[in-house]
PDB file of C-alpha atoms in Angstrom:
ATOM      1  CA  MET Z   3     153.626   9.424 -78.532  1.00 42.00           C
ATOM      2  CA  SER Z   4     157.143   9.024 -79.855  1.00 46.00           C
ATOM      3  CA  PRO Z   5     158.323  11.791 -82.209  1.00 45.00           C
ATOM      4  CA  PRO Z   6     158.816  10.931 -85.886  1.00 47.00           C
ATOM      5  CA  LEU Z   7     162.331   9.971 -86.942  1.00 56.00           C
ATOM      6  CA  TYR Z   8     162.547  12.785 -89.487  1.00 51.00           C
ATOM      7  CA  ASP Z   9     160.665  16.016 -90.008  1.00 50.00           C
ATOM      8  CA  TYR Z  10     159.103  15.127 -93.337  1.00 45.00           C
ATOM      9  CA  GLN Z  11     157.442  12.093 -91.790  1.00 48.00           C
ATOM     10  CA  LEU Z  12     155.467  14.421 -89.505  1.00 50.00           C
ATOM     11  CA  LYS Z  13     153.438  15.599 -92.487  1.00 51.00           C
ATOM     12  CA  ARG Z  14     152.507  12.008 -93.315  1.00 65.00           C
ATOM     13  CA  ARG Z  15     151.491  10.723 -89.890  1.00 82.00           C
ATOM     14  CA  GLY Z  16     147.799   9.901 -89.733  1.00 86.00           C
ATOM     15  CA  SER Z  17     145.865   7.709 -87.335  1.00 91.00           C
ATOM     16  CA  ILE Z  18     143.485   4.782 -87.050  1.00 93.00           C
ATOM     17  CA  LEU Z  19     141.549   4.059 -83.831  1.00 94.00           C
ATOM     18  CA  GLY Z  20     143.757   6.620 -82.107  1.00 94.00           C
ATOM     19  CA  LEU Z  21     146.898   4.772 -83.187  1.00 95.00           C
ATOM     20  CA  PRO Z  22     149.531   6.507 -85.325  1.00 94.00           C
ATOM     21  CA  LEU Z  23     149.870   5.420 -88.935  1.00 94.00           C
ATOM     22  CA  ASP Z  24     152.687   6.548 -91.216  1.00 93.00           C
ATOM     23  CA  GLY Z  25     151.930   7.311 -94.848  1.00 90.00           C
ATOM     24  CA  LEU Z  26     155.252   6.267 -96.349  1.00 92.00           C
ATOM     25  CA  ASN Z  27     156.105   3.935 -99.191  1.00 92.00           C
ATOM     26  CA  ILE Z  28     158.591   1.121 -98.739  1.00 94.00           C
ATOM     27  CA  HIS Z  29     161.466   3.059-100.346  1.00 94.00           C
ATOM     28  CA  GLU Z  30     161.004   5.952 -97.922  1.00 93.00           C
ATOM     29  CA  ILE Z  31     160.819   3.568 -94.970  1.00 94.00           C
ATOM     30  CA  ILE Z  32     164.087   1.886 -95.962  1.00 95.00           C
ATOM     31  CA  ASP Z  33     165.790   5.270 -96.487  1.00 94.00           C
ATOM     32  CA  ILE Z  34     164.613   6.561 -93.083  1.00 92.00           C
ATOM     33  CA  LEU Z  35     165.804   3.464 -91.250  1.00 95.00           C
ATOM     34  CA  ASP Z  36     169.111   3.359 -93.112  1.00 95.00           C
ATOM     35  CA  MET Z  37     169.788   6.996 -92.150  1.00 93.00           C
ATOM     36  CA  SER Z  38     168.895   6.237 -88.541  1.00 92.00           C
ATOM     37  CA  LEU Z  39     171.233   3.226 -88.450  1.00 94.00           C
ATOM     38  CA  GLN Z  40     174.065   5.201 -90.066  1.00 92.00           C
ATOM     39  CA  LYS Z  41     173.645   7.986 -87.498  1.00 89.00           C
ATOM     40  CA  ARG Z  42     173.714   5.456 -84.656  1.00 87.00           C
ATOM     41  CA  ARG Z  43     176.825   3.809 -86.048  1.00 85.00           C
ATOM     42  CA  ALA Z  44     178.552   7.188 -86.459  1.00 85.00           C
ATOM     43  CA  VAL Z  45     177.836   8.060 -82.821  1.00 79.00           C
ATOM     44  CA  ALA Z  46     179.248   4.721 -81.679  1.00 74.00           C
ATOM     45  CA  LEU Z  47     182.403   5.111 -83.773  1.00 76.00           C
ATOM     46  CA  SER Z  48     183.029   8.715 -82.774  1.00 70.00           C
ATOM     47  CA  GLY Z  49     182.939   7.999 -79.062  1.00 63.00           C
ATOM     48  CA  ASP Z  50     181.206  11.348 -78.555  1.00 58.00           C
ATOM     49  CA  GLY Z  51     178.242   9.784 -76.811  1.00 51.00           C
ATOM     50  CA  ALA Z  52     176.801   6.519 -75.619  1.00 50.00           C
ATOM     51  CA  ILE Z  53     174.078   4.676 -77.503  1.00 50.00           C
ATOM     52  CA  SER Z  54     170.863   5.028 -75.546  1.00 46.00           C
ATOM     53  CA  GLU Z  55     167.466   3.363 -75.663  1.00 43.00           C
ATOM     54  CA  ASN Z  56     166.095   6.528 -77.294  1.00 46.00           C
ATOM     55  CA  GLU Z  57     168.028   5.680 -80.439  1.00 68.00           C
ATOM     56  CA  LEU Z  58     166.152   2.419 -80.931  1.00 85.00           C
ATOM     57  CA  SER Z  59     163.634   2.620 -83.750  1.00 92.00           C
ATOM     58  CA  HIS Z  60     160.591   0.468 -82.991  1.00 96.00           C
ATOM     59  CA  ILE Z  61     158.676  -0.513 -86.131  1.00 96.00           C
ATOM     60  CA  VAL Z  62     155.114  -1.814 -85.865  1.00 96.00           C
ATOM     61  CA  THR Z  63     153.443  -3.395 -88.895  1.00 95.00           C
ATOM     62  CA  LEU Z  64     149.789  -2.808 -88.131  1.00 95.00           C
ATOM     63  CA  ASN Z  65     147.032  -5.203 -89.192  1.00 91.00           C
ATOM     64  CA  PRO Z  66     143.376  -5.201 -88.059  1.00 91.00           C
ATOM     65  CA  GLU Z  67     144.021  -7.850 -85.408  1.00 90.00           C
ATOM     66  CA  ILE Z  68     146.796  -5.846 -83.729  1.00 93.00           C
ATOM     67  CA  ALA Z  69     144.906  -2.562 -84.121  1.00 94.00           C
ATOM     68  CA  TRP Z  70     141.743  -3.988 -82.553  1.00 93.00           C
ATOM     69  CA  ALA Z  71     143.696  -5.600 -79.725  1.00 92.00           C
ATOM     70  CA  ALA Z  72     145.497  -2.296 -79.063  1.00 94.00           C
ATOM     71  CA  TYR Z  73     142.175  -0.444 -79.022  1.00 94.00           C
ATOM     72  CA  ASN Z  74     141.127  -2.699 -76.149  1.00 93.00           C
ATOM     73  CA  ASP Z  75     144.464  -3.231 -74.369  1.00 94.00           C
ATOM     74  CA  PRO Z  76     146.181  -0.305 -72.597  1.00 95.00           C
ATOM     75  CA  LEU Z  77     149.689  -1.807 -72.696  1.00 94.00           C
ATOM     76  CA  LEU Z  78     149.531  -2.682 -76.377  1.00 95.00           C
ATOM     77  CA  PHE Z  79     148.004   0.733 -77.140  1.00 96.00           C
ATOM     78  CA  ARG Z  80     150.946   2.483 -75.447  1.00 96.00           C
ATOM     79  CA  ALA Z  81     153.423   0.176 -77.189  1.00 96.00           C
ATOM     80  CA  VAL Z  82     152.074   1.005 -80.653  1.00 96.00           C
ATOM     81  CA  CYS Z  83     151.813   4.735 -79.886  1.00 95.00           C
ATOM     82  CA  SER Z  84     155.430   4.802 -78.712  1.00 94.00           C
ATOM     83  CA  ALA Z  85     156.766   3.258 -81.941  1.00 95.00           C
ATOM     84  CA  GLU Z  86     158.786   5.452 -84.280  1.00 93.00           C
ATOM     85  CA  LEU Z  87     157.177   3.906 -87.361  1.00 94.00           C
ATOM     86  CA  VAL Z  88     153.723   2.334 -87.638  1.00 95.00           C
ATOM     87  CA  ILE Z  89     153.226   0.789 -91.064  1.00 94.00           C
ATOM     88  CA  PRO Z  90     149.864  -0.229 -92.602  1.00 94.00           C
ATOM     89  CA  ASP Z  91     150.415  -3.956 -93.093  1.00 92.00           C
ATOM     90  CA  GLY Z  92     146.952  -5.538 -93.291  1.00 84.00           C
ATOM     91  CA  ILE Z  93     144.671  -4.687 -96.215  1.00 87.00           C
ATOM     92  CA  GLY Z  94     141.930  -3.850 -93.696  1.00 88.00           C
ATOM     93  CA  VAL Z  95     144.046  -1.143 -92.044  1.00 93.00           C
ATOM     94  CA  TYR Z  96     145.024   0.279 -95.423  1.00 91.00           C
ATOM     95  CA  LEU Z  97     141.439   0.407 -96.744  1.00 90.00           C
ATOM     96  CA  ALA Z  98     139.967   1.794 -93.519  1.00 92.00           C
ATOM     97  CA  ALA Z  99     142.625   4.515 -93.428  1.00 92.00           C
ATOM     98  CA  LYS Z 100     142.001   5.441 -97.065  1.00 91.00           C
ATOM     99  CA  LEU Z 101     138.243   5.606 -96.469  1.00 91.00           C
ATOM    100  CA  ARG Z 102     138.905   7.948 -93.550  1.00 91.00           C
ATOM    101  CA  GLY Z 103     140.870  10.210 -95.883  1.00 90.00           C
ATOM    102  CA  GLU Z 104     144.352   9.401 -94.600  1.00 89.00           C
ATOM    103  CA  GLN Z 105     147.212   9.882 -97.062  1.00 87.00           C
ATOM    104  CA  ILE Z 106     148.503   6.308 -97.216  1.00 90.00           C
ATOM    105  CA  PRO Z 107     150.372   5.578-100.476  1.00 89.00           C
ATOM    106  CA  GLN Z 108     150.526   1.789-100.100  1.00 88.00           C
ATOM    107  CA  ARG Z 109     150.340  -1.107 -97.663  1.00 90.00           C
ATOM    108  CA  VAL Z 110     153.691  -2.580 -96.727  1.00 93.00           C
ATOM    109  CA  THR Z 111     153.616  -6.134 -95.416  1.00 93.00           C
ATOM    110  CA  GLY Z 112     155.843  -7.011 -92.490  1.00 94.00           C
ATOM    111  CA  PHE Z 113     157.351  -9.928 -94.386  1.00 95.00           C
ATOM    112  CA  ASP Z 114     158.301  -7.792 -97.395  1.00 95.00           C
ATOM    113  CA  LEU Z 115     159.718  -5.039 -95.196  1.00 97.00           C
ATOM    114  CA  MET Z 116     161.815  -7.553 -93.278  1.00 98.00           C
ATOM    115  CA  GLN Z 117     163.242  -8.996 -96.501  1.00 98.00           C
ATOM    116  CA  ARG Z 118     164.128  -5.525 -97.770  1.00 98.00           C
ATOM    117  CA  LEU Z 119     165.813  -4.713 -94.464  1.00 98.00           C
ATOM    118  CA  LEU Z 120     167.815  -7.940 -94.630  1.00 98.00           C
ATOM    119  CA  GLU Z 121     168.954  -6.950 -98.130  1.00 98.00           C
ATOM    120  CA  LEU Z 122     169.977  -3.551 -96.774  1.00 98.00           C
ATOM    121  CA  ALA Z 123     171.852  -5.248 -93.931  1.00 98.00           C
ATOM    122  CA  ALA Z 124     173.732  -7.463 -96.375  1.00 98.00           C
ATOM    123  CA  ILE Z 125     174.824  -4.424 -98.392  1.00 97.00           C
ATOM    124  CA  LYS Z 126     175.702  -2.118 -95.483  1.00 97.00           C
ATOM    125  CA  GLY Z 127     177.076  -4.707 -93.052  1.00 97.00           C
ATOM    126  CA  TYR Z 128     174.383  -4.219 -90.421  1.00 97.00           C
ATOM    127  CA  ARG Z 129     174.289  -6.921 -87.760  1.00 98.00           C
ATOM    128  CA  VAL Z 130     171.078  -8.950 -87.378  1.00 98.00           C
ATOM    129  CA  PHE Z 131     169.533 -10.992 -84.552  1.00 98.00           C
ATOM    130  CA  LEU Z 132     166.503 -13.269 -85.023  1.00 98.00           C
ATOM    131  CA  LEU Z 133     164.412 -13.793 -81.891  1.00 98.00           C
ATOM    132  CA  GLY Z 134     161.293 -15.913 -81.605  1.00 96.00           C
ATOM    133  CA  ALA Z 135     159.222 -18.748 -83.051  1.00 96.00           C
ATOM    134  CA  SER Z 136     159.467 -22.398 -82.005  1.00 95.00           C
ATOM    135  CA  PRO Z 137     162.830 -24.010 -81.192  1.00 96.00           C
ATOM    136  CA  GLY Z 138     164.901 -24.435 -84.345  1.00 97.00           C
ATOM    137  CA  VAL Z 139     162.817 -22.151 -86.572  1.00 97.00           C
ATOM    138  CA  ALA Z 140     164.967 -19.017 -86.167  1.00 98.00           C
ATOM    139  CA  GLU Z 141     168.056 -21.060 -87.081  1.00 98.00           C
ATOM    140  CA  GLU Z 142     166.330 -22.432 -90.186  1.00 98.00           C
ATOM    141  CA  ALA Z 143     165.201 -18.923 -91.154  1.00 98.00           C
ATOM    142  CA  ALA Z 144     168.775 -17.677 -90.695  1.00 98.00           C
ATOM    143  CA  THR Z 145     170.106 -20.479 -92.910  1.00 98.00           C
ATOM    144  CA  ALA Z 146     167.586 -19.622 -95.637  1.00 98.00           C
ATOM    145  CA  ALA Z 147     168.446 -15.910 -95.398  1.00 98.00           C
ATOM    146  CA  LEU Z 148     172.172 -16.637 -95.705  1.00 98.00           C
ATOM    147  CA  GLN Z 149     171.587 -18.803 -98.763  1.00 98.00           C
ATOM    148  CA  ARG Z 150     169.846 -15.849-100.410  1.00 97.00           C
ATOM    149  CA  LEU Z 151     172.203 -13.189 -99.023  1.00 98.00           C
ATOM    150  CA  PRO Z 152     175.645 -14.742 -98.360  1.00 98.00           C
ATOM    151  CA  SER Z 153     177.159 -11.486 -97.067  1.00 98.00           C
ATOM    152  CA  LEU Z 154     174.457 -11.057 -94.413  1.00 98.00           C
ATOM    153  CA  GLN Z 155     175.722 -10.945 -90.810  1.00 98.00           C
ATOM    154  CA  ILE Z 156     173.290 -12.836 -88.579  1.00 98.00           C
ATOM    155  CA  VAL Z 157     175.073 -12.625 -85.261  1.00 98.00           C
ATOM    156  CA  GLY Z 158     172.602 -14.599 -83.175  1.00 98.00           C
ATOM    157  CA  THR Z 159     169.282 -16.421 -82.923  1.00 98.00           C
ATOM    158  CA  ALA Z 160     167.028 -17.515 -80.064  1.00 97.00           C
ATOM    159  CA  ASP Z 161     163.592 -19.094 -79.937  1.00 96.00           C
ATOM    160  CA  GLY Z 162     160.601 -17.443 -78.306  1.00 94.00           C
ATOM    161  CA  TYR Z 163     160.157 -19.958 -75.520  1.00 93.00           C
ATOM    162  CA  PHE Z 164     162.511 -18.367 -73.024  1.00 93.00           C
ATOM    163  CA  ARG Z 165     161.325 -18.177 -69.414  1.00 91.00           C
ATOM    164  CA  GLU Z 166     160.888 -14.887 -67.615  1.00 90.00           C
ATOM    165  CA  ILE Z 167     163.796 -15.794 -65.356  1.00 94.00           C
ATOM    166  CA  ASP Z 168     166.025 -16.174 -68.453  1.00 94.00           C
ATOM    167  CA  GLU Z 169     165.060 -12.816 -69.970  1.00 95.00           C
ATOM    168  CA  PRO Z 170     167.884 -10.753 -68.375  1.00 95.00           C
ATOM    169  CA  ASP Z 171     170.494 -13.141 -69.799  1.00 96.00           C
ATOM    170  CA  LEU Z 172     168.877 -12.953 -73.239  1.00 97.00           C
ATOM    171  CA  LEU Z 173     168.851  -9.149 -73.156  1.00 96.00           C
ATOM    172  CA  GLU Z 174     172.470  -9.092 -72.027  1.00 96.00           C
ATOM    173  CA  ARG Z 175     173.429 -11.444 -74.854  1.00 97.00           C
ATOM    174  CA  ILE Z 176     171.716  -9.241 -77.456  1.00 97.00           C
ATOM    175  CA  ALA Z 177     173.380  -6.148 -75.983  1.00 95.00           C
ATOM    176  CA  SER Z 178     176.820  -7.786 -76.157  1.00 96.00           C
ATOM    177  CA  LEU Z 179     176.507  -8.547 -79.875  1.00 96.00           C
ATOM    178  CA  ASP Z 180     176.260  -4.938 -81.122  1.00 94.00           C
ATOM    179  CA  VAL Z 181     173.003  -5.689 -82.942  1.00 97.00           C
ATOM    180  CA  ASP Z 182     171.699  -3.238 -85.540  1.00 97.00           C
ATOM    181  CA  MET Z 183     168.460  -5.044 -86.474  1.00 98.00           C
ATOM    182  CA  LEU Z 184     166.411  -7.159 -84.072  1.00 98.00           C
ATOM    183  CA  PHE Z 185     163.513  -9.094 -85.623  1.00 98.00           C
ATOM    184  CA  CYS Z 186     161.033 -10.508 -83.091  1.00 98.00           C
ATOM    185  CA  ALA Z 187     158.727 -13.372 -84.053  1.00 96.00           C
ATOM    186  CA  LEU Z 188     157.107 -13.396 -80.623  1.00 93.00           C
ATOM    187  CA  GLY Z 189     153.459 -14.203 -79.987  1.00 81.00           C
ATOM    188  CA  ALA Z 190     151.064 -14.953 -77.151  1.00 68.00           C
ATOM    189  CA  PRO Z 191     151.602 -14.916 -74.241  1.00 67.00           C
ATOM    190  CA  ARG Z 192     154.545 -12.600 -74.994  1.00 79.00           C
ATOM    191  CA  PRO Z 193     153.634 -10.464 -78.050  1.00 90.00           C
ATOM    192  CA  ALA Z 194     156.487  -8.631 -79.747  1.00 95.00           C
ATOM    193  CA  GLU Z 195     155.173  -5.070 -79.502  1.00 96.00           C
ATOM    194  CA  PRO Z 196     154.687  -4.890 -75.693  1.00 96.00           C
ATOM    195  CA  TRP Z 197     157.904  -6.874 -75.156  1.00 96.00           C
ATOM    196  CA  ILE Z 198     159.936  -4.378 -77.185  1.00 96.00           C
ATOM    197  CA  TYR Z 199     158.173  -1.477 -75.453  1.00 96.00           C
ATOM    198  CA  ARG Z 200     158.872  -2.838 -71.959  1.00 94.00           C
ATOM    199  CA  ASN Z 201     162.521  -3.582 -72.712  1.00 95.00           C
ATOM    200  CA  ARG Z 202     163.535  -0.487 -74.686  1.00 92.00           C
ATOM    201  CA  GLU Z 203     166.067   0.632 -72.116  1.00 90.00           C
ATOM    202  CA  ASN Z 204     167.672  -2.819 -72.162  1.00 91.00           C
ATOM    203  CA  LEU Z 205     167.782  -3.123 -75.948  1.00 93.00           C
ATOM    204  CA  PRO Z 206     170.734  -1.121 -77.315  1.00 92.00           C
ATOM    205  CA  VAL Z 207     169.884  -2.058 -80.919  1.00 96.00           C
ATOM    206  CA  GLY Z 208     169.329   0.094 -83.977  1.00 95.00           C
ATOM    207  CA  LEU Z 209     165.838  -1.110 -84.765  1.00 97.00           C
ATOM    208  CA  ALA Z 210     163.411  -3.669 -83.391  1.00 97.00           C
ATOM    209  CA  MET Z 211     160.469  -5.027 -85.322  1.00 97.00           C
ATOM    210  CA  GLY Z 212     157.778  -7.615 -84.671  1.00 96.00           C
ATOM    211  CA  VAL Z 213     157.511  -9.944 -87.652  1.00 96.00           C
ATOM    212  CA  GLY Z 214     154.716 -12.386 -86.769  1.00 91.00           C
ATOM    213  CA  GLY Z 215     155.118 -15.704 -88.570  1.00 91.00           C
ATOM    214  CA  SER Z 216     157.854 -14.514 -90.958  1.00 95.00           C
ATOM    215  CA  PHE Z 217     160.477 -16.934 -89.622  1.00 97.00           C
ATOM    216  CA  ASN Z 218     158.187 -19.882 -90.378  1.00 94.00           C
ATOM    217  CA  VAL Z 219     157.738 -18.642 -93.948  1.00 94.00           C
ATOM    218  CA  MET Z 220     161.473 -18.076 -94.415  1.00 96.00           C
ATOM    219  CA  ALA Z 221     162.205 -21.535 -92.991  1.00 95.00           C
ATOM    220  CA  GLY Z 222     159.752 -23.113 -95.434  1.00 91.00           C
ATOM    221  CA  ARG Z 223     157.463 -24.393 -92.693  1.00 89.00           C
ATOM    222  CA  ILE Z 224     154.530 -22.260 -93.843  1.00 84.00           C
ATOM    223  CA  ARG Z 225     153.675 -21.380 -97.438  1.00 79.00           C
ATOM    224  CA  ARG Z 226     153.108 -17.776 -98.373  1.00 80.00           C
ATOM    225  CA  ALA Z 227     150.096 -16.822-100.463  1.00 73.00           C
ATOM    226  CA  PRO Z 228     150.549 -16.826-104.256  1.00 77.00           C
ATOM    227  CA  ARG Z 229     151.670 -13.496-105.680  1.00 81.00           C
ATOM    228  CA  TRP Z 230     148.255 -12.679-107.152  1.00 78.00           C
ATOM    229  CA  MET Z 231     146.623 -13.114-103.736  1.00 74.00           C
ATOM    230  CA  GLN Z 232     149.269 -10.874-102.158  1.00 75.00           C
ATOM    231  CA  ARG Z 233     148.580  -8.160-104.738  1.00 77.00           C
ATOM    232  CA  ALA Z 234     144.824  -8.480-104.158  1.00 73.00           C
ATOM    233  CA  GLY Z 235     145.209  -8.239-100.393  1.00 75.00           C
ATOM    234  CA  LEU Z 236     143.887 -11.779 -99.912  1.00 70.00           C
ATOM    235  CA  GLU Z 237     146.737 -13.242 -97.878  1.00 77.00           C
ATOM    236  CA  TRP Z 238     144.391 -13.499 -94.903  1.00 71.00           C
ATOM    237  CA  LEU Z 239     142.104 -15.785 -96.946  1.00 67.00           C
ATOM    238  CA  PHE Z 240     145.034 -17.998 -97.930  1.00 69.00           C
ATOM    239  CA  ARG Z 241     146.051 -18.342 -94.273  1.00 74.00           C
ATOM    240  CA  VAL Z 242     142.479 -19.242 -93.286  1.00 68.00           C
ATOM    241  CA  ILE Z 243     142.396 -21.931 -95.990  1.00 69.00           C
ATOM    242  CA  LEU Z 244     145.637 -23.403 -94.627  1.00 71.00           C
ATOM    243  CA  GLU Z 245     144.648 -22.938 -90.968  1.00 71.00           C
ATOM    244  CA  PRO Z 246     140.835 -22.834 -90.563  1.00 68.00           C
ATOM    245  CA  ARG Z 247     141.203 -22.075 -86.851  1.00 71.00           C
ATOM    246  CA  ARG Z 248     142.368 -18.595 -87.886  1.00 69.00           C
ATOM    247  CA  LEU Z 249     138.766 -17.822 -88.833  1.00 65.00           C
ATOM    248  CA  LEU Z 250     138.059 -16.922 -85.210  1.00 68.00           C
ATOM    249  CA  ARG Z 251     140.869 -14.355 -85.293  1.00 68.00           C
ATOM    250  CA  ILE Z 252     139.645 -12.902 -88.592  1.00 72.00           C
ATOM    251  CA  ALA Z 253     136.209 -12.412 -87.037  1.00 74.00           C
ATOM    252  CA  VAL Z 254     137.386  -9.126 -85.486  1.00 81.00           C
ATOM    253  CA  PHE Z 255     137.697  -7.601 -88.958  1.00 82.00           C
ATOM    254  CA  PRO Z 256     134.080  -6.310 -89.371  1.00 84.00           C
ATOM    255  CA  ARG Z 257     134.115  -4.777 -85.883  1.00 88.00           C
ATOM    256  CA  PHE Z 258     137.482  -3.171 -86.560  1.00 91.00           C
ATOM    257  CA  VAL Z 259     136.346  -1.621 -89.849  1.00 88.00           C
ATOM    258  CA  LEU Z 260     133.035  -0.325 -88.460  1.00 91.00           C
ATOM    259  CA  THR Z 261     134.713   1.167 -85.378  1.00 93.00           C
ATOM    260  CA  ALA Z 262     137.568   2.649 -87.423  1.00 92.00           C
ATOM    261  CA  LEU Z 263     135.191   4.365 -89.853  1.00 91.00           C
ATOM    262  CA  THR Z 264     133.026   5.847 -87.090  1.00 91.00           C
ATOM    263  CA  TYR Z 265     135.867   6.622 -84.692  1.00 90.00           C
ATOM    264  CA  LYS Z 266     136.205  10.139 -83.270  1.00 81.00           C
ATOM    265  CA  GLU Z 267     139.382  11.294 -81.571  1.00 70.00           C
ATOM    266  CA  ASN Z 268     137.718  11.613 -78.175  1.00 64.00           C
ATOM    267  CA  ASP Z 269     136.384   8.030 -78.341  1.00 59.00           C
ATOM    268  CA  GLN Z 270     139.656   6.532 -77.086  1.00 57.00           C
ATOM    269  CA  THR Z 271     140.222   6.254 -73.371  1.00 50.00           C
ATOM    270  CA  GLU Z 272     143.450   8.006 -72.409  1.00 50.00           C
ATOM    271  CA  TYR Z 273     145.777   5.256 -71.318  1.00 47.00           C
TER     272      TYR Z 273
END
């Protein structure tokens, strides 16, 4: 398991289904990542040492679907366990963790965290790359972000439909752009978390984060749940109403909750 970014986080690291879970609020998360990015930038400017893959901060926003998949998938399990920050995104993860007695102050949705990080980037001059979604979506998301944050530096975009043979060129392009924040809207058959995990040594970026369907929301292609549903933790219901086929994916929720509440540390196979 990857060590926490800062000592005080160690006291707030719990677990769910054997996966780490960090009990931090959104302000603490932003502060931690900002300090990490500043340290990385200082090292680069000083010339005292090269940026290495160990300085990448991998952020996982954990929902029941990802947690359940990781519980059953060795590669995804290792990817989540290796992340520097694992944030309780889904209401199911948050509630299950609270019922298990974990000290989790709030759930932090991946979309909200991404928007706060983009605001930080606009203020501090951090360089951003958007990777994933269907052709054209990342560009539309970038345009929308720049309309909201004109000083934001989005240095590149690419869709998620690159072939395996093209991956080295993509990684080289990202490396050449001195990227601070890499947001990955990758999905099946190339989920963001294992992709980031496998390519850590080829991703000299400050932080990398899987963001699900956030680009589609930013681009205006998918509506986000009304604010009252977000506050009530009912975004999943709103998505099911818009896309009934998601009901099959939501079906893992009862199994996740039951397993999470009865889970003992020695239940997990050592991957």
